[in-house]
Amino acid sequence: MVEQQTIVLDRVFHALADPTRRLLLERLAAGERKVGELAEPFPMSLAAVSKHVRVLEQAGLVERRIEGRAHYCRLQPEPLAAAEQWLSFYEGFWSQRLNALEAALKAAPDGKPPEEEKADERR
């Protein structure tokens, strides 16, 4: 179960790591489109865009259906929930750390971090 979640997360983050794929997802958020329509604004071949779509499909972020020669793509946002949950944990972790740092800085008598105060005392 945990291994399966790791595989899903790995595929989602891999898919999101590329700016072209993020833009494809952004365009699909407006609704279903043909692969050719998705490819229009990009300075690359239809085959290259199709490879990007395949990566998004493997991550579960895009569903493709074929009608005749036309390939239609639709956004599948569910896998993003796993990524959001993973990121939320670390957002909470870093928020706590930054709040503790802020409290420590405010507690310092002259506004210097405790390490700087000790260094000043040694001089």
XYZ file of N, CA, C and O in Angstrom:
492
model
N 0.825 -1.196 0.000
C 0.000 0.000 0.000
C 0.868 1.259 0.000
O 0.681 2.136 -0.816
N 1.841 1.318 0.914
C 2.732 2.478 0.986
C 3.571 2.560 -0.275
O 3.796 3.646 -0.818
N 4.032 1.395 -0.767
C 4.843 1.379 -1.985
C 4.039 1.894 -3.171
O 4.551 2.651 -4.003
N 2.770 1.536 -3.261
C 1.902 2.002 -4.348
C 1.735 3.522 -4.277
O 1.792 4.199 -5.291
N 1.562 4.066 -3.062
C 1.441 5.511 -2.897
C 2.729 6.218 -3.327
O 2.685 7.289 -3.924
N 3.858 5.609 -3.027
C 5.148 6.173 -3.414
C 5.271 6.216 -4.934
O 5.728 7.214 -5.497
N 4.850 5.153 -5.596
C 4.908 5.108 -7.060
C 4.018 6.193 -7.654
O 4.426 6.897 -8.580
N 2.812 6.360 -7.121
C 1.895 7.396 -7.607
C 2.518 8.778 -7.434
O 2.532 9.588 -8.363
N 3.052 9.035 -6.241
C 3.683 10.333 -5.983
C 4.876 10.571 -6.914
O 5.039 11.677 -7.449
N 5.699 9.556 -7.103
C 6.859 9.686 -7.985
C 6.420 10.066 -9.397
O 7.006 10.958 -10.021
N 5.393 9.404 -9.886
C 4.915 9.690 -11.245
C 4.299 11.084 -11.348
O 4.512 11.782 -12.339
N 3.548 11.479 -10.336
C 2.930 12.804 -10.360
C 4.002 13.892 -10.320
O 3.976 14.829 -11.129
N 4.946 13.776 -9.407
C 5.992 14.801 -9.316
C 6.879 14.808 -10.568
O 7.307 15.875 -11.012
N 7.128 13.649 -11.133
C 7.889 13.591 -12.387
C 7.129 14.332 -13.489
O 7.711 15.131 -14.234
N 5.836 14.082 -13.581
C 5.018 14.741 -14.608
C 4.981 16.250 -14.401
O 5.075 17.020 -15.357
N 4.881 16.672 -13.160
C 4.790 18.103 -12.855
C 6.134 18.822 -12.953
O 6.177 20.056 -12.978
N 7.213 18.074 -13.023
C 8.550 18.684 -13.051
C 8.830 19.425 -14.351
O 9.702 20.285 -14.396
N 8.087 19.127 -15.389
C 8.340 19.743 -16.686
C 7.364 20.898 -16.938
O 6.147 20.725 -16.808
N 7.869 22.080 -17.309
C 6.986 23.234 -17.518
C 5.988 23.038 -18.662
O 4.854 23.525 -18.578
N 6.364 22.298 -19.698
C 5.430 22.039 -20.792
C 4.247 21.219 -20.300
O 3.091 21.515 -20.621
N 4.525 20.204 -19.494
C 3.432 19.371 -18.978
C 2.539 20.156 -18.031
O 1.316 19.969 -18.020
N 3.127 21.061 -17.240
C 2.288 21.901 -16.366
C 1.370 22.787 -17.200
O 0.194 22.959 -16.871
N 1.888 23.321 -18.301
C 1.053 24.147 -19.184
C -0.035 23.318 -19.863
O -1.168 23.798 -20.040
N 0.282 22.089 -20.228
C -0.737 21.212 -20.805
C -1.872 20.972 -19.804
O -3.054 21.027 -20.175
N -1.506 20.728 -18.558
C -2.537 20.531 -17.525
C -3.374 21.790 -17.342
O -4.597 21.714 -17.175
N -2.707 22.936 -17.384
C -3.413 24.213 -17.245
C -4.435 24.381 -18.374
O -5.565 24.799 -18.136
N -4.050 24.026 -19.585
C -4.969 24.127 -20.723
C -6.113 23.130 -20.588
O -7.248 23.430 -20.944
N -5.821 21.950 -20.057
C -6.866 20.936 -19.890
C -7.828 21.281 -18.752
O -8.946 20.767 -18.717
N -7.408 22.140 -17.856
C -8.303 22.557 -16.764
C -9.521 23.294 -17.317
O -10.582 23.313 -16.689
N -9.389 23.860 -18.510
C -10.510 24.563 -19.139
C -11.474 23.593 -19.823
O -12.571 23.983 -20.203
N -11.063 22.353 -19.973
C -11.939 21.355 -20.590
C -11.184 20.431 -21.517
O -10.006 20.625 -21.821
N -11.891 19.423 -21.975
C -11.327 18.407 -22.853
C -10.865 19.034 -24.172
O -11.501 19.949 -24.690
N -9.729 18.526 -24.684
C -9.178 19.037 -25.951
C -8.552 17.901 -26.743
O -8.091 16.915 -26.175
N -8.489 18.112 -28.035
C -7.762 17.180 -28.895
C -6.265 17.422 -28.686
O -5.848 18.540 -28.356
N -5.463 16.386 -28.906
C -4.015 16.524 -28.752
C -3.500 17.616 -29.692
O -2.647 18.417 -29.318
N -4.029 17.681 -30.895
C -3.619 18.714 -31.844
C -3.896 20.118 -31.320
O -3.092 21.030 -31.508
N -5.027 20.302 -30.642
C -5.349 21.603 -30.045
C -4.388 21.916 -28.904
O -3.979 23.069 -28.733
N -4.042 20.900 -28.149
C -3.084 21.100 -27.056
C -1.723 21.517 -27.590
O -1.025 22.321 -26.980
N -1.359 20.984 -28.759
C -0.033 21.219 -29.325
C 0.115 22.596 -29.959
O 1.244 23.085 -30.105
N -0.995 23.237 -30.340
C -0.950 24.487 -31.112
C 0.007 25.555 -30.567
O 0.811 26.083 -31.321
N -0.043 25.919 -29.277
C 0.793 27.041 -28.840
C 2.266 26.677 -28.592
O 3.065 27.562 -28.306
N 2.615 25.416 -28.717
C 3.973 24.999 -28.379
C 4.857 24.904 -29.619
O 4.432 24.382 -30.645
N 6.093 25.384 -29.514
C 7.018 25.313 -30.646
C 7.690 23.942 -30.741
O 8.912 23.816 -30.684
N 6.856 22.898 -30.831
C 7.383 21.535 -30.929
C 6.435 20.716 -31.780
O 5.303 21.132 -32.043
N 6.879 19.565 -32.158
C 6.080 18.701 -33.030
C 4.908 18.091 -32.260
O 4.916 18.019 -31.026
N 3.937 17.623 -33.021
C 2.799 16.930 -32.437
C 3.266 15.669 -31.716
O 2.745 15.322 -30.645
N 4.282 15.003 -32.262
C 4.825 13.795 -31.629
C 5.428 14.115 -30.264
O 5.263 13.343 -29.306
N 6.107 15.263 -30.156
C 6.714 15.650 -28.875
C 5.631 15.943 -27.839
O 5.744 15.531 -26.678
N 4.587 16.632 -28.252
C 3.477 16.918 -27.328
C 2.811 15.616 -26.914
O 2.460 15.423 -25.744
N 2.663 14.702 -27.846
C 2.052 13.407 -27.543
C 2.871 12.646 -26.501
O 2.307 11.969 -25.629
N 4.191 12.768 -26.555
C 5.040 12.125 -25.539
C 4.803 12.750 -24.171
O 4.753 12.043 -23.151
N 4.641 14.059 -24.126
C 4.326 14.726 -22.853
C 2.972 14.248 -22.323
O 2.824 13.994 -21.123
N 2.013 14.130 -23.214
C 0.684 13.650 -22.806
C 0.787 12.235 -22.259
O 0.143 11.893 -21.256
N 1.636 11.413 -22.862
C 1.810 10.036 -22.388
C 2.355 10.012 -20.949
O 1.912 9.210 -20.122
N 3.290 10.907 -20.638
C 3.822 10.991 -19.272
C 2.698 11.391 -18.311
O 2.580 10.833 -17.212
N 1.875 12.339 -18.724
C 0.748 12.762 -17.886
C -0.250 11.625 -17.702
O -0.816 11.455 -16.618
N -0.456 10.833 -18.737
C -1.334 9.658 -18.635
C -0.768 8.642 -17.642
O -1.507 8.092 -16.813
N 0.531 8.383 -17.730
C 1.160 7.414 -16.835
C 1.056 7.848 -15.381
O 0.998 7.017 -14.486
N 1.015 9.151 -15.158
C 0.856 9.681 -13.800
C -0.607 9.691 -13.372
O -0.907 10.004 -12.224
N -1.504 9.372 -14.297
C -2.929 9.375 -13.976
C -3.554 10.760 -14.012
O -4.700 10.938 -13.601
N -2.817 11.747 -14.507
C -3.308 13.127 -14.524
C -4.142 13.450 -15.758
O -4.867 14.444 -15.771
N -4.017 12.625 -16.784
C -4.754 12.840 -18.027
C -5.359 11.515 -18.472
O -4.731 10.460 -18.352
N -6.577 11.610 -18.968
C -7.236 10.452 -19.562
C -7.407 10.743 -21.044
O -7.861 11.832 -21.411
N -7.024 9.797 -21.875
C -7.129 9.969 -23.322
C -8.191 9.018 -23.853
O -8.237 7.852 -23.486
N -9.034 9.532 -24.730
C -9.982 8.663 -25.427
C -9.811 8.905 -26.917
O -9.454 10.005 -27.342
N -10.043 7.873 -27.686
C -9.817 7.942 -29.124
C -11.137 7.756 -29.850
O -11.885 6.810 -29.571
N -11.420 8.697 -30.742
C -12.588 8.607 -31.617
C -12.081 8.722 -33.045
O -11.691 9.806 -33.482
N -12.058 7.608 -33.729
C -11.502 7.615 -35.084
C -10.021 7.941 -35.026
O -9.259 7.270 -34.341
N -9.640 9.027 -35.696
C -8.232 9.438 -35.680
C -7.968 10.519 -34.639
O -6.829 10.918 -34.436
N -9.012 11.007 -34.009
C -8.870 12.098 -33.033
C -8.616 11.530 -31.639
O -9.303 10.613 -31.192
N -7.618 12.105 -30.969
C -7.297 11.736 -29.586
C -7.721 12.900 -28.692
O -7.212 14.004 -28.832
N -8.631 12.626 -27.779
C -9.130 13.650 -26.852
C -8.520 13.421 -25.478
O -8.433 12.288 -25.005
N -8.123 14.508 -24.842
C -7.531 14.428 -23.508
C -8.402 15.178 -22.518
O -8.947 16.237 -22.833
N -8.470 14.619 -21.333
C -9.233 15.235 -20.249
C -8.406 15.178 -18.967
O -7.756 14.177 -18.676
N -8.451 16.251 -18.209
C -7.743 16.325 -16.931
C -8.368 15.380 -15.924
O -9.596 15.309 -15.805
N -7.527 14.670 -15.202
C -7.941 13.805 -14.098
C -7.210 14.315 -12.851
O -6.069 13.925 -12.601
N -7.815 15.187 -12.063
C -7.090 15.842 -10.970
C -6.879 14.993 -9.715
O -6.128 15.398 -8.825
N -7.484 13.827 -9.625
C -7.406 13.035 -8.400
C -5.981 12.757 -7.924
O -5.704 12.866 -6.727
N -5.041 12.390 -8.799
C -3.681 12.132 -8.310
C -3.018 13.355 -7.678
O -2.097 13.217 -6.875
N -3.482 14.545 -8.013
C -2.925 15.750 -7.401
C -3.237 15.813 -5.903
O -2.502 16.435 -5.146
N -4.302 15.154 -5.483
C -4.667 15.152 -4.062
C -3.577 14.478 -3.228
O -3.259 14.938 -2.129
N -2.991 13.399 -3.747
C -1.909 12.715 -3.020
C -0.700 13.629 -2.896
O -0.065 13.698 -1.839
N -0.392 14.352 -3.970
C 0.741 15.280 -3.930
C 0.456 16.426 -2.965
O 1.336 16.833 -2.196
N -0.761 16.926 -2.987
C -1.139 18.020 -2.083
C -1.051 17.577 -0.627
O -0.561 18.314 0.231
N -1.467 16.359 -0.343
C -1.402 15.828 1.026
C 0.054 15.714 1.477
O 0.394 16.074 2.603
N 0.913 15.238 0.607
C 2.338 15.104 0.931
C 2.942 16.483 1.196
O 3.674 16.678 2.166
N 2.642 17.446 0.344
C 3.167 18.802 0.502
C 2.618 19.475 1.760
O 3.333 20.232 2.419
N 1.374 19.211 2.103
C 0.763 19.815 3.290
C 1.501 19.428 4.565
O 1.655 20.244 5.468
N 1.945 18.177 4.626
C 2.700 17.741 5.800
C 3.934 18.609 5.979
O 4.224 19.100 7.070
N 4.673 18.824 4.895
C 5.905 19.608 4.983
C 5.639 21.094 5.151
O 6.445 21.795 5.757
N 4.522 21.559 4.653
C 4.147 22.951 4.893
C 3.948 23.179 6.396
O 4.448 24.152 6.954
N 3.257 22.266 7.050
C 3.072 22.352 8.497
C 4.388 22.258 9.243
O 4.639 22.994 10.198
N 5.242 21.346 8.810
C 6.557 21.170 9.433
C 7.355 22.467 9.367
O 7.886 22.941 10.374
N 7.443 23.069 8.164
C 8.250 24.280 8.011
C 7.601 25.482 8.674
O 8.305 26.361 9.188
N 6.291 25.528 8.708
C 5.624 26.629 9.416
C 5.972 26.605 10.901
O 6.262 27.641 11.498
N 5.960 25.416 11.489
C 6.334 25.291 12.902
C 7.779 25.723 13.119
O 8.086 26.435 14.079
N 8.669 25.292 12.246
C 10.087 25.654 12.386
C 10.296 27.156 12.257
O 11.050 27.755 13.009
N 9.640 27.775 11.289
C 9.791 29.211 11.095
C 9.173 30.009 12.244
O 9.715 31.043 12.649
N 8.060 29.520 12.782
C 7.457 30.180 13.942
C 8.391 30.106 15.151
O 8.523 31.073 15.910
N 9.039 28.967 15.345
C 9.993 28.816 16.449
C 11.190 29.746 16.256
O 11.662 30.370 17.222
N 11.657 29.869 15.037
C 12.767 30.770 14.756
C 12.363 32.216 15.027
O 13.115 32.970 15.656
N 11.183 32.595 14.592
C 10.699 33.954 14.835
C 10.604 34.236 16.336
O 11.025 35.294 16.807
N 10.081 33.279 17.095
C 9.970 33.447 18.544
C 11.352 33.594 19.184
O 11.548 34.425 20.071
N 12.313 32.807 18.724
C 13.669 32.895 19.272
C 14.304 34.243 18.950
O 14.969 34.843 19.805
N 14.083 34.739 17.758
C 14.640 36.037 17.386
C 14.005 37.173 18.185
O 14.690 38.112 18.589
N 12.699 37.072 18.412
C 12.018 38.104 19.192
C 12.438 38.065 20.652
O 12.450 39.091 21.323
N 12.813 36.895 21.132
C 13.213 36.747 22.530
C 14.623 37.260 22.781
O 14.975 37.563 23.923
N 15.433 37.369 21.745
C 16.800 37.864 21.903
C 16.733 39.337 22.315
O 15.991 40.118 21.737
N 17.509 39.744 23.331
C 17.403 41.105 23.874
C 17.695 42.214 22.869
O 17.062 43.250 22.890
N 18.651 42.040 21.982
C 18.971 43.105 21.036
C 18.569 42.761 19.601
O 19.019 43.393 18.657
N 17.744 41.730 19.439
C 17.278 41.358 18.122
C 18.222 40.472 17.343
O 17.935 40.084 16.239
N 19.398 40.168 17.936
C 20.345 39.285 17.261
C 20.013 37.841 17.609
O 19.574 37.547 18.718
N 20.260 36.921 16.681
C 20.083 35.513 17.012
C 21.024 35.121 18.144
O 22.098 35.723 18.299
N 20.675 34.150 18.969
C 21.506 33.730 20.103
C 22.947 33.404 19.708
O 23.863 33.702 20.461
N 23.192 32.833 18.514
C 24.553 32.491 18.110
C 25.400 33.745 17.948
O 26.563 33.776 18.310
N 24.811 34.812 17.397
C 25.552 36.061 17.205
C 25.889 36.702 18.552
O 26.945 37.274 18.726
N 24.966 36.607 19.516
C 25.215 37.177 20.840
C 26.403 36.501 21.503
O 27.263 37.148 22.082
N 26.500 35.165 21.392
C 27.607 34.429 21.980
C 28.916 34.821 21.311
O 29.925 34.971 21.982
N 28.897 34.998 20.003
C 30.101 35.398 19.283
C 30.539 36.790 19.703
O 31.728 37.057 19.860
N 29.585 37.701 19.927
C 29.906 39.056 20.363
C 30.536 39.037 21.769
O 31.447 39.815 22.057
N 30.060 38.142 22.635
C 30.579 38.062 23.993
C 32.030 37.572 24.007
O 32.807 37.948 24.882
N 32.426 36.755 23.055
C 33.772 36.205 23.002
C 34.783 37.245 22.531
O 35.959 37.113 22.778
N 34.351 38.250 21.837
C 35.275 39.241 21.253
C 35.757 40.178 22.271
O 35.674 40.627 23.169
